[in-house]
Amino acid sequence: MSTTAPLRPRKAQIDRTATALFRARGFAATSMRELATALGLEAGSLYSHIKSKEEILHRVCFGLAESFFAGFAAATLDATAPVATQLRQAIEAHVRVLTSDSAASAVFLHEWRHLSEPARGEFLALRDRYEAAFRELIAKGVAAGELHTPDTAFAALTLLASLNWLPAWYRPEGKLAPDEIAHRLAEQLLSGLRHDG
Amino acid sequence: MSTTAPLRPRKAQIDRTATALFRARGFAATSMRELATALGLEAGSLYSHIKSKEEILHRVCFGLAESFFAGFAAATLDATAPVATQLRQAIEAHVRVLTSDSAASAVFLHEWRHLSEPARGEFLALRDRYEAAFRELIAKGVAAGELHTPDTAFAALTLLASLNWLPAWYRPEGKLAPDEIAHRLAEQLLSGLRHDG
DNA sequence: TAAGCAGGCTAACAGCCGTTAGGAAGCACG
DNA sequence: CGTGCTTCCTAACGGCTGTTAGCCTGCTTA
């Protein structure tokens, strides 16, 4: 029983450094030579660890997608709980993923369009499925009389939009802890959704 | 008394086409040769009209900033009106700018970081000022007892986040007219802010 | 008719791009 | 010792980058 060390620690380090650069400069504007320099390497050396530049982006985007789905699944595991509770937990799970790695989150949110097909299409399908999961949860809440909104799809988009702006301003050293942020966001968003709020 | 034609129509056309490409592929991933091809030109010919690639981005970003400020100023012109009314009008003005040119809006929101200094810093200062204007309006509403929120800055960020996600999904040919979108967004956001909503 | 200018062309510039080939250290393990 | 693996190097590849210089055409206006 031990904390499993990464199979290829250097590769993981490349991913982390690349993610930070992709976030700061954008995928297209980040060169392999910049990435290598940031790691204290020559550009060619990177290719002992990775297959291509896009492969890094692919791993970041799809890895984070998996985290989001896992968080949502855990939050809605007890389907008999009040929908408002499930939604609050889903919001908190989403915020937890966003704050635990805000650089990767920013890349996930903005740089996916530099994926080439078919990865790009697969990514968008995943994103749609995730949005649909929130939409259906809200719809379930409306049907149960726990939530109210004139437009379920609209409400889901607005909710995710509010959450996804977080990586743009969140700083780990800021005065608000992730849990506190998640709580306030859920409060503010739900008070606009909750019936007789 | 006539509708003033652009001083240099070709230049305006370059800006529009570039904006669409910047939005679709990103600034860094859009080449001058791609842009020229989209306009039926050779790359070198562009430089009869513009000084540089970044000049286009500069014009788009700062032009839109001006539109946002003008909209906000018009919405809050009557400072004696209820703050909730002013805020609703400011939201509607913001949405009107976003929907009237969603490509330029997307560039404004995501591609500004490819501006080099000092333009980048100037842009961020403008954006901060705009956010502050919303923050102060909300604070005024809280002081007047018209609005409620535990955290004014938080509320302003969430509000703008919800609005700024719009260019990501808005389609001019969609079933919702811009005014209807603005109305629903304002409704959903205010019902979460308004006291005893 | 002459002058000027807007708008376009071709060709080329220096430099950066992602990626590959081939080799050489250092280390672990039989 | 020898094998194999990880990690890094140098050098180079073809191709694309933003931008410039110089030239030509055709319209507008005096």
Short mmCIF file of C-alpha atoms (C1' of nucleotides) in Angstrom, two decimals:
data_model
loop_
_atom_site.label_atom_id
_atom_site.label_comp_id
_atom_site.label_asym_id
_atom_site.label_seq_id
_atom_site.Cartn_x
_atom_site.Cartn_y
_atom_site.Cartn_z
CA MET A 1 0.00 0.00 0.00
CA SER A 2 1.88 3.03 -1.28
CA THR A 3 1.10 6.18 -3.21
CA THR A 4 1.79 5.08 -6.78
CA ALA A 5 4.61 7.08 -8.35
CA PRO A 6 4.01 8.10 -11.96
CA LEU A 7 5.21 5.47 -14.41
CA ARG A 8 7.28 8.07 -16.29
CA PRO A 9 7.93 11.02 -14.00
CA ARG A 10 9.74 13.02 -16.70
CA LYS A 11 6.78 12.68 -19.02
CA ALA A 12 4.43 13.92 -16.31
CA GLN A 13 6.73 16.88 -15.74
CA ILE A 14 6.66 17.71 -19.44
CA ASP A 15 2.87 17.61 -19.37
CA ARG A 16 2.73 19.93 -16.37
CA THR A 17 5.18 22.46 -17.80
CA ALA A 18 3.50 22.36 -21.20
CA THR A 19 0.11 22.90 -19.60
CA ALA A 20 1.35 26.03 -17.84
CA LEU A 21 2.79 27.38 -21.10
CA PHE A 22 -0.30 26.48 -23.13
CA ARG A 23 -2.37 28.36 -20.61
CA ALA A 24 -0.16 31.45 -20.56
CA ARG A 25 0.63 31.77 -24.28
CA GLY A 26 -1.88 29.45 -25.97
CA PHE A 27 -1.18 26.14 -27.67
CA ALA A 28 -0.34 27.50 -31.12
CA ALA A 29 1.91 30.24 -29.77
CA THR A 30 3.92 27.87 -27.60
CA SER A 31 6.88 26.31 -29.42
CA MET A 32 8.57 23.05 -28.58
CA ARG A 33 11.80 24.97 -28.16
CA GLU A 34 10.18 27.22 -25.53
CA LEU A 35 8.86 24.15 -23.75
CA ALA A 36 12.26 22.46 -23.88
CA THR A 37 14.00 25.57 -22.54
CA ALA A 38 11.52 25.77 -19.65
CA LEU A 39 12.54 22.21 -18.78
CA GLY A 40 16.25 22.77 -19.28
CA LEU A 41 16.36 20.58 -22.38
CA GLU A 42 16.94 20.80 -26.11
CA ALA A 43 13.87 20.58 -28.33
CA GLY A 44 14.74 17.22 -29.86
CA SER A 45 15.05 15.59 -26.46
CA LEU A 46 11.34 15.99 -25.82
CA TYR A 47 10.62 13.33 -28.39
CA SER A 48 12.16 10.61 -26.27
CA HIS A 49 9.14 11.10 -24.01
CA ILE A 50 6.29 12.19 -26.21
CA LYS A 51 5.12 11.44 -29.73
CA SER A 52 4.01 14.93 -30.72
CA LYS A 53 2.99 18.34 -29.43
CA GLU A 54 -0.67 17.57 -29.95
CA GLU A 55 -0.34 14.39 -27.92
CA ILE A 56 0.26 16.54 -24.83
CA LEU A 57 -2.82 18.63 -25.52
CA HIS A 58 -4.82 15.46 -26.08
CA ARG A 59 -3.77 14.00 -22.75
CA VAL A 60 -4.57 17.21 -20.86
CA CYS A 61 -8.00 17.69 -22.44
CA PHE A 62 -9.20 14.12 -22.16
CA GLY A 63 -7.66 13.62 -18.74
CA LEU A 64 -9.60 16.55 -17.38
CA ALA A 65 -12.79 15.43 -19.07
CA GLU A 66 -12.45 12.18 -17.15
CA SER A 67 -12.03 14.10 -13.88
CA PHE A 68 -15.18 16.11 -14.53
CA PHE A 69 -17.24 13.02 -15.27
CA ALA A 70 -15.89 11.23 -12.21
CA GLY A 71 -16.79 14.20 -10.02
CA PHE A 72 -20.30 14.42 -11.40
CA ALA A 73 -20.86 10.69 -11.00
CA ALA A 74 -19.77 10.81 -7.36
CA ALA A 75 -21.96 13.84 -6.70
CA THR A 76 -25.09 12.20 -8.08
CA LEU A 77 -24.38 8.69 -6.83
CA ASP A 78 -27.30 8.79 -4.43
CA ALA A 79 -30.12 9.35 -6.91
CA THR A 80 -32.67 9.39 -4.10
CA ALA A 81 -31.18 12.51 -2.51
CA PRO A 82 -32.94 15.84 -3.13
CA VAL A 83 -32.01 17.16 -6.57
CA ALA A 84 -30.92 20.45 -5.05
CA THR A 85 -28.41 18.54 -2.95
CA GLN A 86 -27.16 16.58 -5.93
CA LEU A 87 -26.80 19.77 -7.93
CA ARG A 88 -24.94 21.48 -5.12
CA GLN A 89 -22.58 18.53 -4.88
CA ALA A 90 -22.08 18.49 -8.65
CA ILE A 91 -21.22 22.20 -8.57
CA GLU A 92 -18.78 21.63 -5.74
CA ALA A 93 -17.19 18.70 -7.58
CA HIS A 94 -16.83 20.81 -10.70
CA VAL A 95 -15.21 23.63 -8.74
CA ARG A 96 -12.91 21.14 -7.04
CA VAL A 97 -11.60 19.95 -10.39
CA LEU A 98 -11.21 23.51 -11.65
CA THR A 99 -9.28 24.69 -8.60
CA SER A 100 -7.14 21.59 -8.13
CA ASP A 101 -5.44 22.33 -11.46
CA SER A 102 -6.53 25.67 -12.86
CA ALA A 103 -3.86 25.65 -15.59
CA ALA A 104 -5.06 22.35 -16.98
CA SER A 105 -8.64 23.59 -16.62
CA ALA A 106 -7.90 26.71 -18.64
CA VAL A 107 -6.32 24.56 -21.36
CA PHE A 108 -9.30 22.20 -21.24
CA LEU A 109 -11.70 25.12 -21.64
CA HIS A 110 -9.91 27.13 -24.34
CA GLU A 111 -7.29 25.11 -26.22
CA TRP A 112 -9.28 22.03 -27.23
CA ARG A 113 -9.97 23.55 -30.64
CA HIS A 114 -6.35 22.96 -31.59
CA LEU A 115 -7.00 19.24 -31.47
CA SER A 116 -7.24 17.81 -34.97
CA GLU A 117 -9.95 15.41 -36.02
CA PRO A 118 -11.12 13.00 -34.88
CA ALA A 119 -9.98 13.99 -31.39
CA ARG A 120 -11.67 17.35 -31.65
CA GLY A 121 -15.04 15.82 -32.46
CA GLU A 122 -14.67 13.25 -29.70
CA PHE A 123 -13.87 15.99 -27.23
CA LEU A 124 -16.90 18.03 -28.20
CA ALA A 125 -19.09 14.96 -27.85
CA LEU A 126 -17.79 14.49 -24.31
CA ARG A 127 -18.43 18.14 -23.50
CA ASP A 128 -21.95 17.88 -24.83
CA ARG A 129 -22.58 14.81 -22.72
CA TYR A 130 -21.37 16.63 -19.63
CA GLU A 131 -23.60 19.63 -20.31
CA ALA A 132 -26.50 17.29 -20.94
CA ALA A 133 -25.94 15.66 -17.57
CA PHE A 134 -26.33 19.04 -15.84
CA ARG A 135 -29.32 19.88 -18.01
CA GLU A 136 -31.07 16.63 -17.10
CA LEU A 137 -30.32 17.09 -13.43
CA ILE A 138 -31.89 20.54 -13.53
CA ALA A 139 -34.86 19.20 -15.49
CA LYS A 140 -35.33 16.52 -12.86
CA GLY A 141 -35.31 19.21 -10.20
CA VAL A 142 -37.90 21.25 -12.05
CA ALA A 143 -40.12 18.19 -12.47
CA ALA A 144 -39.82 17.48 -8.76
CA GLY A 145 -40.74 21.08 -7.93
CA GLU A 146 -37.40 21.72 -6.24
CA LEU A 147 -36.07 24.08 -8.89
CA HIS A 148 -37.63 26.64 -11.16
CA THR A 149 -36.44 28.12 -14.44
CA PRO A 150 -38.16 29.10 -17.69
CA ASP A 151 -35.58 27.24 -19.78
CA THR A 152 -33.60 24.21 -18.64
CA ALA A 153 -30.95 24.38 -21.37
CA PHE A 154 -30.51 28.06 -20.72
CA ALA A 155 -30.10 27.52 -16.99
CA ALA A 156 -27.51 24.77 -17.53
CA LEU A 157 -25.47 26.95 -19.88
CA THR A 158 -25.54 29.89 -17.50
CA LEU A 159 -24.59 27.74 -14.57
CA LEU A 160 -21.60 26.15 -16.30
CA ALA A 161 -20.58 29.52 -17.69
CA SER A 162 -20.38 31.00 -14.21
CA LEU A 163 -18.30 28.09 -12.99
CA ASN A 164 -15.99 27.96 -15.98
CA TRP A 165 -14.94 31.57 -15.59
CA LEU A 166 -13.23 30.56 -12.36
CA PRO A 167 -9.84 29.57 -13.82
CA ALA A 168 -9.64 33.08 -15.29
CA TRP A 169 -9.36 34.70 -11.87
CA TYR A 170 -8.74 31.93 -9.32
CA ARG A 171 -5.35 32.06 -7.57
CA PRO A 172 -4.43 29.22 -5.19
CA GLU A 173 -2.85 31.72 -2.81
CA GLY A 174 -5.98 33.92 -2.79
CA LYS A 175 -7.99 34.62 0.33
CA LEU A 176 -10.83 32.28 -0.59
CA ALA A 177 -10.28 28.54 -0.17
CA PRO A 178 -11.62 26.28 -2.95
CA ASP A 179 -14.34 24.89 -0.72
CA GLU A 180 -15.46 28.39 0.21
CA ILE A 181 -15.58 29.38 -3.47
CA ALA A 182 -17.57 26.30 -4.33
CA HIS A 183 -19.98 27.02 -1.50
CA ARG A 184 -20.55 30.65 -2.49
CA LEU A 185 -20.96 29.82 -6.16
CA ALA A 186 -23.47 27.11 -5.41
CA GLU A 187 -25.31 29.44 -3.04
CA GLN A 188 -25.49 32.30 -5.51
CA LEU A 189 -26.50 30.07 -8.40
CA LEU A 190 -29.04 28.03 -6.48
CA SER A 191 -30.67 31.02 -4.89
CA GLY A 192 -31.52 32.03 -8.42
CA LEU A 193 -32.87 28.61 -9.19
CA ARG A 194 -34.47 27.49 -5.99
CA HIS A 195 -38.20 27.87 -5.77
CA ASP A 196 -39.36 30.44 -3.20
CA GLY A 197 -35.70 31.36 -2.67
CA MET B 1 -27.63 63.24 -43.73
CA SER B 2 -26.52 59.84 -44.96
CA THR B 3 -25.23 56.60 -43.45
CA THR B 4 -21.49 57.19 -43.52
CA ALA B 5 -19.71 54.61 -45.65
CA PRO B 6 -16.42 53.32 -44.18
CA LEU B 7 -13.47 55.46 -45.13
CA ARG B 8 -11.58 52.38 -46.39
CA PRO B 9 -14.09 49.63 -47.17
CA ARG B 10 -11.41 47.10 -48.10
CA LYS B 11 -9.73 47.59 -44.75
CA ALA B 12 -13.02 47.03 -42.95
CA GLN B 13 -13.51 43.84 -44.95
CA ILE B 14 -10.05 42.61 -43.96
CA ASP B 15 -10.91 43.27 -40.31
CA ARG B 16 -14.15 41.33 -40.58
CA THR B 17 -12.62 38.34 -42.35
CA ALA B 18 -9.65 38.30 -39.98
CA THR B 19 -12.01 38.44 -37.01
CA ALA B 20 -13.88 35.38 -38.25
CA LEU B 21 -10.62 33.49 -38.74
CA PHE B 22 -9.18 34.57 -35.40
CA ARG B 23 -12.31 33.31 -33.75
CA ALA B 24 -12.34 29.97 -35.56
CA ARG B 25 -8.63 29.11 -35.45
CA GLY B 26 -7.19 31.54 -32.92
CA PHE B 27 -4.91 34.49 -33.58
CA ALA B 28 -1.60 32.64 -33.46
CA ALA B 29 -2.83 29.78 -35.65
CA THR B 30 -4.17 32.09 -38.36
CA SER B 31 -1.57 32.98 -40.99
CA MET B 32 -1.56 36.05 -43.16
CA ARG B 33 -1.60 33.74 -46.18
CA GLU B 34 -4.79 32.08 -44.95
CA LEU B 35 -6.34 35.47 -44.40
CA ALA B 36 -5.27 36.66 -47.85
CA THR B 37 -6.67 33.51 -49.49
CA ALA B 38 -9.99 33.99 -47.72
CA LEU B 39 -10.12 37.45 -49.27
CA GLY B 40 -8.96 36.32 -52.72
CA LEU B 41 -5.62 38.11 -52.37
CA GLU B 42 -1.93 37.36 -52.08
CA ALA B 43 -0.35 37.76 -48.65
CA GLY B 44 1.76 40.76 -49.52
CA SER B 45 -1.23 42.70 -50.78
CA LEU B 46 -2.67 42.90 -47.29
CA TYR B 47 0.06 45.33 -46.33
CA SER B 48 -1.35 48.00 -48.63
CA HIS B 49 -4.17 48.25 -46.10
CA ILE B 50 -2.76 47.30 -42.72
CA LYS B 51 0.49 47.77 -40.90
CA SER B 52 0.72 44.40 -39.19
CA LYS B 53 -1.22 41.34 -38.10
CA GLU B 54 -1.38 42.58 -34.53
CA GLU B 55 -2.82 45.89 -35.67
CA ILE B 56 -5.99 44.05 -36.69
CA LEU B 57 -6.26 42.36 -33.33
CA HIS B 58 -5.66 45.69 -31.62
CA ARG B 59 -8.46 47.36 -33.55
CA VAL B 60 -10.92 44.55 -32.84
CA CYS B 61 -10.17 44.38 -29.12
CA PHE B 62 -10.19 48.10 -28.42
CA GLY B 63 -13.12 48.78 -30.72
CA LEU B 64 -15.24 46.31 -28.83
CA ALA B 65 -14.12 47.68 -25.49
CA GLU B 66 -15.43 51.05 -26.62
CA SER B 67 -18.78 49.49 -27.53
CA PHE B 68 -19.11 47.89 -24.12
CA PHE B 69 -18.37 51.14 -22.32
CA ALA B 70 -20.81 53.07 -24.50
CA GLY B 71 -23.52 50.52 -23.80
CA PHE B 72 -22.95 50.65 -20.06
CA ALA B 73 -22.92 54.44 -20.03
CA ALA B 74 -26.23 54.60 -21.90
CA ALA B 75 -27.77 52.01 -19.59
CA THR B 76 -26.85 53.90 -16.44
CA LEU B 77 -27.42 57.40 -17.79
CA ASP B 78 -30.36 57.99 -15.49
CA ALA B 79 -28.62 57.58 -12.14
CA THR B 80 -31.87 58.23 -10.28
CA ALA B 81 -33.55 55.13 -11.74
CA PRO B 82 -33.80 52.03 -9.53
CA VAL B 83 -30.47 50.20 -9.51
CA ALA B 84 -32.18 46.97 -10.53
CA THR B 85 -33.43 48.76 -13.65
CA GLN B 86 -30.00 50.16 -14.40
CA LEU B 87 -28.43 46.73 -13.93
CA ARG B 88 -31.01 45.11 -16.17
CA GLN B 89 -30.34 47.70 -18.85
CA ALA B 90 -26.59 47.23 -18.50
CA ILE B 91 -27.01 43.47 -18.92
CA GLU B 92 -29.16 44.03 -21.98
CA ALA B 93 -26.63 46.46 -23.44
CA HIS B 94 -23.83 43.97 -22.85
CA VAL B 95 -25.79 41.19 -24.53
CA ARG B 96 -26.62 43.49 -27.42
CA VAL B 97 -22.93 44.10 -28.08
CA LEU B 98 -22.14 40.39 -27.76
CA THR B 99 -24.84 39.32 -30.17
CA SER B 100 -24.42 42.11 -32.71
CA ASP B 101 -20.94 40.74 -33.51
CA SER B 102 -20.30 37.45 -31.79
CA ALA B 103 -17.11 36.77 -33.75
CA ALA B 104 -15.53 40.03 -32.64
CA SER B 105 -16.80 39.35 -29.12
CA ALA B 106 -15.14 35.95 -29.03
CA VAL B 107 -11.88 37.52 -30.19
CA PHE B 108 -12.27 40.28 -27.59
CA LEU B 109 -12.78 37.70 -24.87
CA HIS B 110 -10.10 35.17 -25.76
CA GLU B 111 -7.43 36.55 -28.11
CA TRP B 112 -6.42 39.75 -26.30
CA ARG B 113 -3.49 37.96 -24.70
CA HIS B 114 -1.72 37.90 -28.05
CA LEU B 115 -1.44 41.66 -27.87
CA SER B 116 2.08 42.70 -27.02
CA GLU B 117 2.91 45.33 -24.43
CA PRO B 118 1.90 47.99 -23.83
CA ALA B 119 -1.39 47.26 -25.60
CA ARG B 120 -1.98 44.17 -23.52
CA GLY B 121 -1.68 46.07 -20.28
CA GLU B 122 -3.91 48.87 -21.53
CA PHE B 123 -6.51 46.33 -22.56
CA LEU B 124 -6.50 44.65 -19.16
CA ALA B 125 -6.86 48.02 -17.47
CA LEU B 126 -9.95 48.71 -19.57
CA ARG B 127 -11.39 45.32 -18.74
CA ASP B 128 -10.79 45.91 -15.05
CA ARG B 129 -12.52 49.26 -15.26
CA TYR B 130 -15.53 47.67 -16.92
CA GLU B 131 -15.77 44.96 -14.27
CA ALA B 132 -15.43 47.61 -11.59
CA ALA B 133 -18.35 49.52 -13.08
CA PHE B 134 -20.58 46.47 -12.69
CA ARG B 135 -19.23 45.81 -9.23
CA GLU B 136 -20.00 49.36 -8.12
CA LEU B 137 -23.48 49.24 -9.59
CA ILE B 138 -24.20 46.06 -7.68
CA ALA B 139 -22.73 47.56 -4.52
CA LYS B 140 -24.99 50.57 -4.96
CA GLY B 141 -27.97 48.24 -5.26
CA VAL B 142 -26.98 46.39 -2.11
CA ALA B 143 -26.60 49.67 -0.22
CA ALA B 144 -30.04 50.76 -1.42
CA GLY B 145 -31.54 47.45 -0.31
CA GLU B 146 -32.55 46.52 -3.84
CA LEU B 147 -30.06 43.70 -4.26
CA HIS B 148 -28.54 41.13 -1.95
CA THR B 149 -25.34 39.14 -2.21
CA PRO B 150 -22.69 38.05 0.29
CA ASP B 151 -19.86 39.25 -1.95
CA THR B 152 -20.14 42.09 -4.46
CA ALA B 153 -16.98 41.24 -6.41
CA PHE B 154 -18.03 37.64 -6.55
CA ALA B 155 -21.46 38.54 -7.84
CA ALA B 156 -20.03 40.79 -10.53
CA LEU B 157 -17.64 38.11 -11.73
CA THR B 158 -20.36 35.49 -11.87
CA LEU B 159 -22.70 37.82 -13.69
CA LEU B 160 -20.19 38.75 -16.37
CA ALA B 161 -19.10 35.13 -16.66
CA SER B 162 -22.65 34.05 -17.47
CA LEU B 163 -22.97 36.77 -20.08
CA ASN B 164 -19.58 36.20 -21.68
CA TRP B 165 -20.25 32.56 -22.34
CA LEU B 166 -22.88 33.67 -24.83
CA PRO B 167 -20.63 33.99 -27.91
CA ALA B 168 -19.67 30.35 -27.40
CA TRP B 169 -23.14 29.11 -28.22
CA TYR B 170 -25.09 32.03 -29.73
CA ARG B 171 -26.09 31.62 -33.38
CA PRO B 172 -27.79 34.57 -35.13
CA GLU B 173 -30.12 32.16 -36.92
CA GLY B 174 -31.12 30.45 -33.66
CA LYS B 175 -34.64 30.41 -32.31
CA LEU B 176 -34.01 33.02 -29.62
CA ALA B 177 -33.77 36.66 -30.66
CA PRO B 178 -31.04 38.74 -29.00
CA ASP B 179 -33.56 40.76 -27.02
CA GLU B 180 -35.20 37.60 -25.75
CA ILE B 181 -31.82 36.20 -24.72
CA ALA B 182 -30.95 39.42 -22.93
CA HIS B 183 -34.29 39.38 -21.14
CA ARG B 184 -33.98 35.78 -19.96
CA LEU B 185 -30.39 36.23 -18.85
CA ALA B 186 -31.27 39.33 -16.88
CA GLU B 187 -34.26 37.56 -15.38
CA GLN B 188 -32.31 34.49 -14.31
CA LEU B 189 -29.42 36.50 -12.93
CA LEU B 190 -31.52 39.10 -11.14
CA SER B 191 -33.81 36.58 -9.56
CA GLY B 192 -30.68 35.31 -7.85
CA LEU B 193 -29.70 38.80 -6.77
CA ARG B 194 -32.93 40.54 -6.01
CA HIS B 195 -33.99 40.72 -2.39
CA ASP B 196 -37.08 38.64 -1.57
CA GLY B 197 -36.98 37.32 -5.15
"C1'" DT C 1 -3.97 64.73 -71.01
"C1'" DA C 2 -1.32 64.42 -66.89
"C1'" DA C 3 -0.82 63.38 -62.09
"C1'" DG C 4 -1.77 60.82 -58.23
"C1'" DC C 5 -3.31 57.27 -55.65
"C1'" DA C 6 -5.66 52.96 -54.28
"C1'" DG C 7 -5.12 48.27 -54.88
"C1'" DG C 8 -3.01 44.47 -56.41
"C1'" DC C 9 1.03 41.44 -58.02
"C1'" DT C 10 5.65 38.60 -57.61
"C1'" DA C 11 9.73 37.44 -55.31
"C1'" DA C 12 12.29 37.26 -51.65
"C1'" DC C 13 14.16 38.16 -46.77
"C1'" DA C 14 15.56 36.04 -42.28
"C1'" DG C 15 13.93 33.28 -39.01
"C1'" DC C 16 11.18 29.98 -36.59
"C1'" DC C 17 8.27 25.69 -36.83
"C1'" DG C 18 7.55 20.48 -35.48
"C1'" DT C 19 9.91 16.59 -36.06
"C1'" DT C 20 13.54 12.93 -37.06
"C1'" DA C 21 17.99 10.39 -37.31
"C1'" DG C 22 21.84 8.79 -35.14
"C1'" DG C 23 24.74 8.62 -31.45
"C1'" DA C 24 26.38 8.67 -26.64
"C1'" DA C 25 26.28 8.78 -21.82
"C1'" DG C 26 24.59 6.60 -17.18
"C1'" DC C 27 22.33 3.20 -14.79
"C1'" DA C 28 20.02 -1.48 -13.51
"C1'" DC C 29 20.07 -6.22 -13.77
"C1'" DG C 30 21.27 -10.95 -15.41
"C1'" DC D 1 30.93 -8.26 -18.31
"C1'" DG D 2 27.06 -7.30 -21.34
"C1'" DT D 3 22.45 -6.15 -22.41
"C1'" DG D 4 18.92 -3.00 -22.47
"C1'" DC D 5 16.60 1.02 -21.12
"C1'" DT D 6 16.14 5.90 -20.07
"C1'" DT D 7 17.57 10.25 -21.07
"C1'" DC D 8 19.73 13.64 -23.44
"C1'" DC D 9 22.63 15.59 -27.23
"C1'" DT D 10 23.73 17.65 -32.06
"C1'" DA D 11 22.53 18.45 -36.65
"C1'" DA D 12 19.51 18.75 -39.93
"C1'" DC D 13 14.99 18.23 -42.85
"C1'" DG D 14 11.27 20.67 -45.45
"C1'" DG D 15 8.12 23.90 -44.82
"C1'" DC D 16 5.77 27.79 -43.06
"C1'" DT D 17 6.03 32.54 -40.67
"C1'" DG D 18 5.29 37.90 -40.90
"C1'" DT D 19 6.90 41.32 -43.53
"C1'" DT D 20 9.21 44.23 -47.24
"C1'" DA D 21 10.63 46.05 -51.83
"C1'" DG D 22 9.69 47.07 -56.29
"C1'" DC D 23 6.63 47.09 -59.98
"C1'" DC D 24 2.30 47.35 -62.62
"C1'" DT D 25 -2.66 48.53 -63.54
"C1'" DG D 26 -6.61 51.32 -63.70
"C1'" DC D 27 -9.60 54.76 -61.80
"C1'" DT D 28 -10.24 59.61 -60.35
"C1'" DT D 29 -9.62 64.22 -60.59
"C1'" DA D 30 -7.49 68.61 -61.99
#
